[in-house]
Amino acid sequence: MENRRHFIKNGLMLCLGAGSALAGGTALAFPSTGTKRWGMIIDSARCSGCQSCMVACKLQNDTAPGSFNTTITERESGTYPNAGIRFEANLCRHCTDAPCVSACPTGAAFVHESGLVMTDWKRCDGNGACIDACPYEARFHDIRFENKTDKCDLCLHRISQGLVPACVENCSSGARIFGRLDKPEGEFARYLQSIPASQQKTGAVFIIAADKKGGR
Ligand code: SF4
């Protein structure tokens, strides 16, 4: 199996004539996180709309031009004199019964041992069925690589090294809270308690709307 990151790296290495060095590499395409199950909660009420998460993700993951693994959209609400602006985050929810996985005809979209939904770029032929199936519009084609599909992988390569996802690390208002779903602790555990148990079963990423706690 080969994830997007390795696919690109392999291509670059081969272009440089360094295929033999790559063959001896030790990095795994889809690193193991053992039995740990990771998740993220976004508290929209904390989001200031600075879009640092989008920039950090773009710098970390080099997504296709014009496409983002995570977005922040500004929404107007109310009318004068009670007008306001709220910021809506969007990204892959890493659904438990992921429609993209069941729709993928090549088996490229799959569930990793961590419960996160991944895409094997060796199998992906860019047919786009997963993009059509996703109810959150979280997937997109990478026009640079045969239209293979990309999306947030919760920075698995960072998680496996004990780091938090790039968007979490760079959120200046602490709106993105990362932790273990199988062993929640601290602030992550407190937030998780506000999310109904039925919703916790639906995926690994939960977005709490600015006007309510416990939304998805
Ligand atoms: Fe797949 Fe979309 Fe669910 Fe992510 S949010 S797992 S891309 S269906």
PDB file of C-alpha atoms and ligand atoms in Angstrom, residues 91-101 109 116-118 130-131 133-139 150-152 202 216, ligand 1:
ATOM      1  CA  LEU A  91     -12.832  18.260   6.821  1.00  0.00           C
ATOM      2  CA  CYS A  92     -13.097  14.492   6.606  1.00  0.00           C
ATOM      3  CA  ARG A  93     -15.025  13.095   9.583  1.00  0.00           C
ATOM      4  CA  HIS A  94     -13.331   9.695   9.249  1.00  0.00           C
ATOM      5  CA  CYS A  95     -16.763   8.098   9.232  1.00  0.00           C
ATOM      6  CA  THR A  96     -17.257   4.764  10.970  1.00  0.00           C
ATOM      7  CA  ASP A  97     -19.262   3.362   8.062  1.00  0.00           C
ATOM      8  CA  ALA A  98     -17.600   5.542   5.485  1.00  0.00           C
ATOM      9  CA  PRO A  99     -19.628   5.990   2.283  1.00  0.00           C
ATOM     10  CA  CYS A 100     -16.400   6.683   0.397  1.00  0.00           C
ATOM     11  CA  VAL A 101     -14.994   3.290   1.383  1.00  0.00           C
ATOM     12  CA  ALA A 109     -10.309   3.860   0.188  1.00  0.00           C
ATOM     13  CA  LEU A 116      -9.043   6.593  10.310  1.00  0.00           C
ATOM     14  CA  VAL A 117     -10.112   6.468   6.677  1.00  0.00           C
ATOM     15  CA  MET A 118      -7.174   6.407   4.270  1.00  0.00           C
ATOM     16  CA  CYS A 130     -15.490   8.371  -3.334  1.00  0.00           C
ATOM     17  CA  ILE A 131     -15.786  12.087  -4.027  1.00  0.00           C
ATOM     18  CA  ALA A 133     -20.180   9.473  -2.115  1.00  0.00           C
ATOM     19  CA  CYS A 134     -18.792  11.765   0.571  1.00  0.00           C
ATOM     20  CA  PRO A 135     -21.604  13.772   2.197  1.00  0.00           C
ATOM     21  CA  TYR A 136     -19.129  16.367   3.479  1.00  0.00           C
ATOM     22  CA  GLU A 137     -17.369  17.179   0.210  1.00  0.00           C
ATOM     23  CA  ALA A 138     -14.154  16.290   1.999  1.00  0.00           C
ATOM     24  CA  ARG A 139     -12.428  14.631  -0.963  1.00  0.00           C
ATOM     25  CA  ASP A 150      -6.946  13.259  -1.591  1.00  0.00           C
ATOM     26  CA  LYS A 151      -8.343  14.325   1.764  1.00  0.00           C
ATOM     27  CA  CYS A 152      -7.378  14.796   5.403  1.00  0.00           C
ATOM     28  CA  THR A 202     -20.314   7.901  13.768  1.00  0.00           C
ATOM     29  CA  ARG A 216     -21.575  17.314  14.615  1.00  0.00           C
TER      30      ARG A 216
HETATM   31 FE1  SF4 B   1     -15.141   9.337   3.523  1.00  0.00          FE
HETATM   32 FE2  SF4 B   1     -16.269  11.780   3.419  1.00  0.00          FE
HETATM   33 FE3  SF4 B   1     -16.686  10.211   5.558  1.00  0.00          FE
HETATM   34 FE4  SF4 B   1     -14.262  11.298   5.113  1.00  0.00          FE
HETATM   35  S1  SF4 B   1     -16.179  12.417   5.568  1.00  0.00           S
HETATM   36  S2  SF4 B   1     -14.687   9.157   5.715  1.00  0.00           S
HETATM   37  S3  SF4 B   1     -14.139  11.267   2.877  1.00  0.00           S
HETATM   38  S4  SF4 B   1     -17.349   9.789   3.461  1.00  0.00           S
END
